[in-house]
mmCIF file of C-alpha atoms and ligand atoms in Angstrom:
data_model
loop_
_atom_site.group_PDB
_atom_site.id
_atom_site.type_symbol
_atom_site.label_atom_id
_atom_site.label_comp_id
_atom_site.label_asym_id
_atom_site.label_seq_id
_atom_site.Cartn_x
_atom_site.Cartn_y
_atom_site.Cartn_z
ATOM 1 C CA MET A 1 -22.056 36.828 2.838
ATOM 2 C CA SER A 2 -21.300 40.447 2.358
ATOM 3 C CA ASN A 3 -17.976 42.166 2.817
ATOM 4 C CA SER A 4 -18.901 45.784 3.269
ATOM 5 C CA LYS A 5 -15.310 46.984 2.983
ATOM 6 C CA LEU A 6 -14.909 46.091 -0.672
ATOM 7 C CA SER A 7 -13.768 49.043 -2.736
ATOM 8 C CA LYS A 8 -14.150 49.729 -6.450
ATOM 9 C CA ALA A 9 -10.650 48.391 -6.993
ATOM 10 C CA ASP A 10 -11.751 45.022 -5.630
ATOM 11 C CA ILE A 11 -13.925 44.405 -8.667
ATOM 12 C CA LYS A 12 -10.824 43.472 -10.615
ATOM 13 C CA LYS A 13 -9.130 40.135 -10.080
ATOM 14 C CA GLN A 14 -6.417 40.005 -7.437
ATOM 15 C CA THR A 15 -4.194 37.327 -5.956
ATOM 16 C CA GLY A 16 -4.345 36.237 -2.352
ATOM 17 C CA ARG A 17 -3.388 33.251 -0.246
ATOM 18 C CA VAL A 18 -5.855 30.885 1.373
ATOM 19 C CA ILE A 19 -5.668 31.230 5.143
ATOM 20 C CA THR A 20 -8.278 28.599 5.941
ATOM 21 C CA ARG A 21 -11.461 26.985 4.764
ATOM 22 C CA PHE A 22 -14.954 27.363 6.278
ATOM 23 C CA GLY A 23 -16.954 24.614 4.618
ATOM 24 C CA SER A 24 -17.054 25.719 1.004
ATOM 25 C CA ASP A 25 -15.913 29.289 1.777
ATOM 26 C CA LEU A 26 -12.292 30.356 1.830
ATOM 27 C CA LEU A 27 -10.660 33.022 3.947
ATOM 28 C CA VAL A 28 -8.147 34.761 1.676
ATOM 29 C CA SER A 29 -5.351 37.123 2.695
ATOM 30 C CA ARG A 30 -5.042 40.599 1.179
ATOM 31 C CA GLU A 31 -2.005 42.805 1.103
ATOM 32 C CA SER A 32 -2.098 45.322 3.960
ATOM 33 C CA GLU A 33 -5.824 44.794 4.464
ATOM 34 C CA LYS A 34 -7.959 42.430 6.503
ATOM 35 C CA PRO A 35 -8.485 38.954 5.048
ATOM 36 C CA ILE A 36 -11.586 38.496 2.928
ATOM 37 C CA ARG A 37 -14.123 35.690 3.049
ATOM 38 C CA CYS A 38 -14.806 34.315 -0.440
ATOM 39 C CA THR A 39 -17.251 31.841 -1.839
ATOM 40 C CA THR A 40 -16.002 29.303 -4.366
ATOM 41 C CA LYS A 41 -17.345 27.294 -7.209
ATOM 42 C CA ARG A 42 -17.674 23.601 -6.566
ATOM 43 C CA LYS A 43 -14.973 22.849 -9.120
ATOM 44 C CA LEU A 44 -12.497 24.683 -6.855
ATOM 45 C CA ASP A 45 -13.250 22.372 -3.956
ATOM 46 C CA HIS A 46 -9.624 21.305 -3.938
ATOM 47 C CA ALA A 47 -8.391 24.775 -2.865
ATOM 48 C CA ALA A 48 -6.563 24.351 0.424
ATOM 49 C CA CYS A 49 -4.793 26.316 3.111
ATOM 50 C CA GLY A 50 -1.649 27.809 1.554
ATOM 51 C CA ASP A 51 -2.943 27.924 -2.006
ATOM 52 C CA TYR A 52 -2.497 31.105 -4.021
ATOM 53 C CA VAL A 53 -5.776 32.094 -5.640
ATOM 54 C CA LEU A 54 -7.344 34.746 -7.842
ATOM 55 C CA TRP A 55 -10.399 36.349 -6.295
ATOM 56 C CA GLN A 56 -12.798 39.010 -7.392
ATOM 57 C CA GLY A 57 -15.378 41.189 -5.700
ATOM 58 C CA ASN A 58 -18.711 42.301 -7.129
ATOM 59 C CA GLN A 59 -20.788 45.444 -6.612
ATOM 60 C CA HIS A 60 -22.885 43.732 -3.928
ATOM 61 C CA GLY A 61 -19.841 43.375 -1.722
ATOM 62 C CA ASN A 62 -19.438 39.652 -2.265
ATOM 63 C CA ALA A 63 -16.157 38.048 -3.209
ATOM 64 C CA THR A 64 -15.495 34.845 -5.100
ATOM 65 C CA VAL A 65 -12.390 32.807 -5.698
ATOM 66 C CA VAL A 66 -12.253 32.311 -9.458
ATOM 67 C CA LYS A 67 -9.028 30.381 -9.846
ATOM 68 C CA VAL A 68 -6.494 28.348 -7.899
ATOM 69 C CA LEU A 69 -2.992 29.206 -9.134
ATOM 70 C CA PRO A 70 -0.553 26.382 -9.879
ATOM 71 C CA ARG A 71 0.910 24.796 -6.759
ATOM 72 C CA LYS A 72 4.522 24.090 -6.058
ATOM 73 C CA ASN A 73 3.463 21.092 -3.967
ATOM 74 C CA ALA A 74 0.734 19.853 -1.637
ATOM 75 C CA LEU A 75 0.790 17.828 1.548
ATOM 76 C CA THR A 76 -1.893 15.180 1.219
ATOM 77 C CA ARG A 77 -3.087 12.240 3.210
ATOM 78 C CA GLN A 78 -5.193 9.236 2.407
ATOM 79 C CA THR A 79 -8.591 9.266 4.075
ATOM 80 C CA TYR A 80 -10.126 6.129 5.565
ATOM 81 C CA ARG A 81 -12.073 5.812 2.315
ATOM 82 C CA GLY A 82 -8.802 5.589 0.431
ATOM 83 C CA THR A 83 -9.171 8.961 -1.296
ATOM 84 C CA PRO A 84 -6.542 11.709 -1.139
ATOM 85 C CA LYS A 85 -7.162 14.853 0.884
ATOM 86 C CA THR A 86 -5.024 17.976 0.702
ATOM 87 C CA ILE A 87 -3.895 19.260 4.089
ATOM 88 C CA ALA A 88 -2.038 22.326 2.804
ATOM 89 C CA ALA A 89 -0.291 23.588 -0.316
ATOM 90 C CA ASN A 90 2.952 25.380 -1.219
ATOM 91 C CA ILE A 91 4.960 24.086 1.716
ATOM 92 C CA ASP A 92 8.670 24.835 2.137
ATOM 93 C CA GLN A 93 9.218 23.049 5.417
ATOM 94 C CA ILE A 94 7.437 20.365 7.428
ATOM 95 C CA ILE A 95 7.966 20.598 11.172
ATOM 96 C CA ILE A 96 7.338 17.066 12.367
ATOM 97 C CA THR A 97 6.312 17.454 15.973
ATOM 98 C CA SER A 98 6.408 14.715 18.608
ATOM 99 C CA ALA A 99 6.436 14.878 22.379
ATOM 100 C CA TRP A 100 7.464 12.626 25.234
ATOM 101 C CA LEU A 101 3.750 12.369 26.064
ATOM 102 C CA PRO A 102 1.785 11.166 24.122
ATOM 103 C CA ARG A 103 4.683 8.849 23.266
ATOM 104 C CA PRO A 104 6.646 9.414 20.072
ATOM 105 C CA LEU A 105 5.746 7.103 17.189
ATOM 106 C CA TRP A 106 8.880 6.854 15.098
ATOM 107 C CA GLU A 107 7.112 5.151 12.205
ATOM 108 C CA LEU A 108 4.837 8.213 12.025
ATOM 109 C CA VAL A 109 7.891 10.488 11.940
ATOM 110 C CA ASP A 110 9.331 8.322 9.138
ATOM 111 C CA ARG A 111 6.104 8.712 7.158
ATOM 112 C CA TYR A 112 6.201 12.483 7.382
ATOM 113 C CA LEU A 113 9.837 12.365 6.260
ATOM 114 C CA ILE A 114 8.767 10.353 3.216
ATOM 115 C CA ALA A 115 6.123 13.003 2.509
ATOM 116 C CA ALA A 116 8.708 15.790 2.827
ATOM 117 C CA GLN A 117 10.936 14.014 0.339
ATOM 118 C CA GLN A 118 8.036 13.639 -2.114
ATOM 119 C CA LEU A 119 7.127 17.326 -1.734
ATOM 120 C CA ASN A 120 10.723 18.413 -2.104
ATOM 121 C CA ALA A 121 10.234 20.250 1.191
ATOM 122 C CA GLU A 122 12.690 20.527 4.063
ATOM 123 C CA ALA A 123 11.958 18.626 7.262
ATOM 124 C CA VAL A 124 12.700 19.434 10.885
ATOM 125 C CA ILE A 125 12.096 16.964 13.695
ATOM 126 C CA VAL A 126 10.837 18.534 16.907
ATOM 127 C CA ILE A 127 10.531 16.706 20.197
ATOM 128 C CA ASN A 128 8.439 18.762 22.614
ATOM 129 C CA LYS A 129 7.789 18.542 26.360
ATOM 130 C CA SER A 130 11.484 18.286 27.273
ATOM 131 C CA ASP A 131 10.393 18.606 30.886
ATOM 132 C CA LEU A 132 8.994 15.067 30.650
ATOM 133 C CA ALA A 133 12.018 13.501 28.929
ATOM 134 C CA GLU A 134 13.794 12.280 32.019
ATOM 135 C CA LYS A 135 10.752 10.324 33.132
ATOM 136 C CA GLN A 136 9.480 9.153 29.743
ATOM 137 C CA ALA A 137 12.358 8.712 27.289
ATOM 138 C CA THR A 138 13.849 5.259 26.794
ATOM 139 C CA ASP A 139 17.288 4.392 25.421
ATOM 140 C CA ALA A 140 15.575 3.292 22.209
ATOM 141 C CA ASP A 141 14.019 6.762 21.896
ATOM 142 C CA TRP A 142 17.371 8.535 22.251
ATOM 143 C CA LYS A 143 18.813 6.153 19.689
ATOM 144 C CA ALA A 144 15.940 6.920 17.277
ATOM 145 C CA LEU A 145 16.642 10.659 17.588
ATOM 146 C CA GLN A 146 20.365 10.143 17.083
ATOM 147 C CA ASP A 147 19.636 8.049 13.969
ATOM 148 C CA TYR A 148 17.794 11.032 12.460
ATOM 149 C CA ARG A 149 20.673 13.376 13.279
ATOM 150 C CA ASP A 150 23.190 10.935 11.817
ATOM 151 C CA ILE A 151 21.477 10.990 8.430
ATOM 152 C CA GLY A 152 21.367 14.774 8.363
ATOM 153 C CA TYR A 153 18.032 15.849 9.819
ATOM 154 C CA LYS A 154 17.792 18.709 12.264
ATOM 155 C CA VAL A 155 16.366 17.532 15.579
ATOM 156 C CA ILE A 156 15.252 20.184 18.055
ATOM 157 C CA ALA A 157 14.245 19.604 21.672
ATOM 158 C CA ILE A 158 11.582 22.051 22.803
ATOM 159 C CA ASN A 159 9.793 22.881 25.994
ATOM 160 C CA ALA A 160 6.853 25.047 24.978
ATOM 161 C CA MET A 161 6.232 25.850 28.637
ATOM 162 C CA ASN A 162 9.558 27.607 29.308
ATOM 163 C CA GLY A 163 10.610 28.466 25.749
ATOM 164 C CA GLU A 164 13.582 26.105 25.464
ATOM 165 C CA GLY A 165 14.397 25.479 21.790
ATOM 166 C CA ILE A 166 12.001 28.141 20.508
ATOM 167 C CA ASP A 167 14.747 30.449 19.183
ATOM 168 C CA GLU A 168 16.610 27.590 17.574
ATOM 169 C CA LEU A 169 13.501 26.574 15.627
ATOM 170 C CA SER A 170 12.714 30.192 14.801
ATOM 171 C CA GLU A 171 15.963 30.532 12.853
ATOM 172 C CA LEU A 172 15.010 27.607 10.668
ATOM 173 C CA MET A 173 11.510 28.954 9.988
ATOM 174 C CA GLN A 174 12.325 32.428 8.736
ATOM 175 C CA ASP A 175 11.103 33.329 5.229
ATOM 176 C CA LYS A 176 9.586 29.883 4.627
ATOM 177 C CA THR A 177 6.082 28.460 4.618
ATOM 178 C CA ASN A 178 6.258 26.065 7.573
ATOM 179 C CA ILE A 179 3.626 23.543 8.602
ATOM 180 C CA PHE A 180 3.414 21.924 12.039
ATOM 181 C CA VAL A 181 2.228 18.322 11.842
ATOM 182 C CA GLY A 182 1.974 15.478 14.338
ATOM 183 C CA ARG A 183 -0.316 13.706 16.764
ATOM 184 C CA SER A 184 -2.946 15.512 18.757
ATOM 185 C CA GLY A 185 -1.701 16.818 22.084
ATOM 186 C CA VAL A 186 2.006 16.976 21.272
ATOM 187 C CA GLY A 187 1.939 20.781 21.564
ATOM 188 C CA LYS A 188 1.945 22.061 17.968
ATOM 189 C CA SER A 189 -0.240 25.046 18.829
ATOM 190 C CA SER A 190 1.641 25.676 22.087
ATOM 191 C CA ILE A 191 4.882 25.969 20.101
ATOM 192 C CA ALA A 192 3.283 27.996 17.287
ATOM 193 C CA GLN A 193 1.928 30.451 19.848
ATOM 194 C CA HIS A 194 5.491 31.618 20.633
ATOM 195 C CA TYR A 195 5.853 32.929 17.074
ATOM 196 C CA LEU A 196 2.431 34.624 16.954
ATOM 197 C CA PRO A 197 2.400 37.068 19.896
ATOM 198 C CA ASN A 198 -0.556 39.033 18.513
ATOM 199 C CA ILE A 199 -2.890 36.087 17.997
ATOM 200 C CA LYS A 200 -4.446 33.758 20.523
ATOM 201 C CA LEU A 201 -4.285 30.169 19.287
ATOM 202 C CA LEU A 202 -6.502 27.469 20.654
ATOM 203 C CA VAL A 203 -4.413 25.306 22.970
ATOM 204 C CA ASN A 204 -5.752 22.404 24.964
ATOM 205 C CA ASP A 205 -6.228 23.634 28.514
ATOM 206 C CA ILE A 206 -5.939 20.235 30.150
ATOM 207 C CA SER A 207 -2.363 19.049 30.299
ATOM 208 C CA GLN A 208 -3.061 15.762 28.617
ATOM 209 C CA SER A 209 -1.010 12.665 28.173
ATOM 210 C CA GLY A 210 -3.382 10.530 26.170
ATOM 211 C CA GLU A 211 -4.949 10.785 22.756
ATOM 212 C CA GLY A 212 -8.439 11.467 21.556
ATOM 213 C CA GLN A 213 -8.649 15.208 22.161
ATOM 214 C CA HIS A 214 -8.450 17.340 19.057
ATOM 215 C CA THR A 215 -8.066 21.005 19.824
ATOM 216 C CA THR A 216 -7.058 22.525 16.484
ATOM 217 C CA THR A 217 -9.722 21.604 13.923
ATOM 218 C CA THR A 218 -8.608 23.123 10.602
ATOM 219 C CA ALA A 219 -5.270 23.979 9.043
ATOM 220 C CA THR A 220 -4.704 27.732 9.280
ATOM 221 C CA LEU A 221 -1.993 29.932 7.775
ATOM 222 C CA TYR A 222 -0.442 32.748 9.820
ATOM 223 C CA ASP A 223 2.021 35.487 8.819
ATOM 224 C CA LEU A 224 5.288 35.449 10.701
ATOM 225 C CA GLU A 225 6.613 38.811 11.847
ATOM 226 C CA MET A 226 10.167 37.772 10.979
ATOM 227 C CA GLY A 227 9.065 36.853 7.437
ATOM 228 C CA GLY A 228 7.478 33.683 6.187
ATOM 229 C CA TYR A 229 4.392 31.780 7.244
ATOM 230 C CA LEU A 230 3.354 29.216 9.792
ATOM 231 C CA ILE A 231 0.534 26.715 9.305
ATOM 232 C CA ASP A 232 -0.916 25.133 12.439
ATOM 233 C CA SER A 233 -2.678 21.898 11.549
ATOM 234 C CA PRO A 234 -5.021 19.584 13.456
ATOM 235 C CA GLY A 235 -3.474 16.588 15.164
ATOM 236 C CA VAL A 236 -3.695 13.194 13.517
ATOM 237 C CA ARG A 237 -4.300 9.761 14.955
ATOM 238 C CA ASP A 238 -2.366 8.321 12.064
ATOM 239 C CA TYR A 239 -0.913 9.607 8.831
ATOM 240 C CA VAL A 240 -1.380 7.450 5.742
ATOM 241 C CA LEU A 241 0.568 8.444 2.662
ATOM 242 C CA ASP A 242 -1.368 8.725 -0.552
ATOM 243 C CA LYS A 243 -0.325 6.535 -3.513
ATOM 244 C CA LEU A 244 2.760 5.151 -1.835
ATOM 245 C CA THR A 245 4.950 2.955 -4.018
ATOM 246 C CA THR A 246 8.035 0.908 -3.156
ATOM 247 C CA ARG A 247 10.116 3.487 -4.959
ATOM 248 C CA LYS A 248 8.665 6.439 -3.046
ATOM 249 C CA LEU A 249 9.077 4.584 0.230
ATOM 250 C CA SER A 250 12.705 3.788 -0.467
ATOM 251 C CA ASP A 251 13.353 7.390 -1.628
ATOM 252 C CA GLY A 252 11.976 8.577 1.717
ATOM 253 C CA TYR A 253 14.631 6.603 3.594
ATOM 254 C CA ILE A 254 17.265 9.045 2.421
ATOM 255 C CA GLU A 255 20.181 7.091 3.922
ATOM 256 C CA PHE A 256 19.498 4.291 1.394
ATOM 257 C CA THR A 257 20.190 6.489 -1.621
ATOM 258 C CA ASN A 258 23.980 6.074 -1.550
ATOM 259 C CA TYR A 259 23.591 2.306 -1.739
ATOM 260 C CA VAL A 260 20.586 1.808 -4.036
ATOM 261 C CA PRO A 261 22.638 2.201 -7.274
ATOM 262 C CA TYR A 262 24.732 -0.808 -6.215
ATOM 263 C CA CYS A 263 21.833 -3.209 -5.759
ATOM 264 C CA ARG A 264 21.949 -5.966 -8.351
ATOM 265 C CA PHE A 265 18.367 -5.378 -9.493
ATOM 266 C CA ASN A 266 17.038 -2.081 -10.713
ATOM 267 C CA ASN A 267 13.697 -2.638 -9.037
ATOM 268 C CA CYS A 268 15.206 -3.987 -5.801
ATOM 269 C CA ALA A 269 12.830 -3.574 -2.849
ATOM 270 C CA HIS A 270 15.770 -4.130 -0.459
ATOM 271 C CA LYS A 271 14.082 -7.090 1.172
ATOM 272 C CA HIS A 272 15.147 -10.617 0.141
ATOM 273 C CA GLU A 273 16.762 -9.768 -3.176
ATOM 274 C CA PRO A 274 20.248 -11.199 -3.738
ATOM 275 C CA GLN A 275 23.130 -8.731 -3.739
ATOM 276 C CA CYS A 276 21.113 -5.927 -2.208
ATOM 277 C CA ALA A 277 23.514 -3.128 -1.309
ATOM 278 C CA VAL A 278 21.062 -1.632 1.194
ATOM 279 C CA ARG A 279 20.814 -4.855 3.178
ATOM 280 C CA THR A 280 24.590 -5.217 3.111
ATOM 281 C CA ALA A 281 24.885 -1.674 4.476
ATOM 282 C CA VAL A 282 22.528 -2.596 7.306
ATOM 283 C CA GLU A 283 24.604 -5.707 8.071
ATOM 284 C CA LYS A 284 27.785 -3.640 8.124
ATOM 285 C CA GLY A 285 26.225 -1.155 10.543
ATOM 286 C CA LYS A 286 26.121 1.702 8.036
ATOM 287 C CA ILE A 287 22.331 1.978 8.117
ATOM 288 C CA SER A 288 20.374 1.950 11.363
ATOM 289 C CA PRO A 289 18.754 -1.490 11.805
ATOM 290 C CA GLU A 290 15.763 0.168 13.498
ATOM 291 C CA ARG A 291 15.107 2.454 10.529
ATOM 292 C CA TYR A 292 15.527 -0.523 8.182
ATOM 293 C CA LYS A 293 13.059 -2.536 10.249
ATOM 294 C CA ARG A 294 10.506 0.260 10.025
ATOM 295 C CA TYR A 295 11.108 0.409 6.273
ATOM 296 C CA LEU A 296 10.350 -3.321 5.985
ATOM 297 C CA ASN A 297 7.186 -2.857 8.064
ATOM 298 C CA ALA A 298 6.013 -0.048 5.812
ATOM 299 C CA LEU A 299 6.800 -2.180 2.764
ATOM 300 C CA LYS A 300 4.275 -4.767 3.980
ATOM 301 C CA ASN A 301 1.505 -2.211 3.532
ATOM 302 C CA ILE A 302 2.251 -1.576 -0.135
ATOM 303 C CA ASP A 303 0.215 -3.372 -2.859
HETATM 304 N N1 GTP B 401 4.544 19.408 30.129
HETATM 305 C C1 GTP B 401 4.421 20.064 28.978
HETATM 306 N N2 GTP B 401 3.186 20.235 28.470
HETATM 307 C C2 GTP B 401 3.082 20.889 27.290
HETATM 308 C C3 GTP B 401 4.211 21.386 26.591
HETATM 309 N N3 GTP B 401 3.781 21.956 25.428
HETATM 310 C C4 GTP B 401 2.445 21.831 25.427
HETATM 311 N N4 GTP B 401 2.002 21.190 26.525
HETATM 312 C C5 GTP B 401 0.603 20.844 26.868
HETATM 313 O O1 GTP B 401 0.139 19.860 25.955
HETATM 314 C C6 GTP B 401 -1.256 20.007 25.737
HETATM 315 C C7 GTP B 401 -1.579 19.986 24.257
HETATM 316 O O2 GTP B 401 -1.064 21.163 23.656
HETATM 317 P P1 GTP B 401 -1.607 21.731 22.265
HETATM 318 O O3 GTP B 401 -0.656 22.832 21.896
HETATM 319 O O4 GTP B 401 -3.055 22.034 22.311
HETATM 320 O O5 GTP B 401 -1.361 20.448 21.325
HETATM 321 P P2 GTP B 401 -1.617 20.307 19.752
HETATM 322 O O6 GTP B 401 -0.502 19.469 19.218
HETATM 323 O O7 GTP B 401 -1.813 21.630 19.129
HETATM 324 O O8 GTP B 401 -2.984 19.440 19.721
HETATM 325 P P3 GTP B 401 -4.110 19.375 18.569
HETATM 326 O O9 GTP B 401 -4.506 20.784 18.231
HETATM 327 O O10 GTP B 401 -5.218 18.569 19.163
HETATM 328 O O11 GTP B 401 -3.470 18.679 17.405
HETATM 329 C C8 GTP B 401 -1.653 21.312 26.433
HETATM 330 O O12 GTP B 401 -2.284 21.004 27.646
HETATM 331 C C9 GTP B 401 -0.324 22.013 26.646
HETATM 332 O O13 GTP B 401 -0.363 22.842 27.770
HETATM 333 C C10 GTP B 401 5.512 21.187 27.175
HETATM 334 O O14 GTP B 401 6.555 21.575 26.638
HETATM 335 N N5 GTP B 401 5.537 20.511 28.364
HETATM 336 MG MG1 MG B 402 -3.376 22.441 18.066
HETATM 337 ZN ZN1 ZN B 403 18.418 -3.396 -2.633
#
């Protein structure tokens, strides 16, 4: 395709950031100019939303991405074929979004927390649709949220309809590259819309409670007026971590880390091993039994 607004200066290589992907084309941001649509070589197929790239224009007005610059990290998932797929790159903070409808899946939240730990990214837990809490939330749900707070995570209750919690989250997002992740229909785009007054995001127009609808279809990077970036990503039915090992799983349960050095065995999986300091901590009430149970469940899926 042709970009008629390319100037002479665009013939030299410049850096930009991938906003989104259209098939094999990439939409790349430019400083103080409109984003530019670039073709790519097949070997750069891995370029994802959030990547920094080098691109170059030619005299015909076409632009090509010629290089993907080294990444600080990448959020990936395992596809149903068992291969890894990059969702977005260069992430500072993962905003793990749940809602009271569709129901929160705490094991899914745990999995995103494991990913955040692997990426060395910060994590914030958001629970949206506060207006439905009274009717939908169980005691076990409140306990699950308190467990996250107790181990140091920020948990923010939001109502995207009336703006509750929006400012609180805003403070945590400033100057970072933030990605919203979670199930379809939890309100990721509805929340993101508050921070992007000049853009109209696609939000599901039927107030839905179930699953199955996918409104946002590709991860897209937006500039935040206050500084930083926001990536809105499509909802997932499930999130499967790529190349998960026992070690990575246990590292993702950050409340275990104080105890792990005191396990008798170096390679302790904190299951049946004798003198396991993690299990002892659970028995003494120092680690949430519900989190530990979810850890054991996740462990079953490894190997
Ligand atoms: N009751 C209530 N409904 C909400 C709230 N926030 C969003 N919704 C509704 O939830 C539905 C889904 O919102 P979206 O923002 O499209 O959800 P999403 O997470 O972006 O979904 P995908 O793009 O499919 O991943 C819409 O009908 C919203 O109007 C809220 O705080 N309370
Ligand atoms: Mg959406
Ligand atoms: Zn152990």
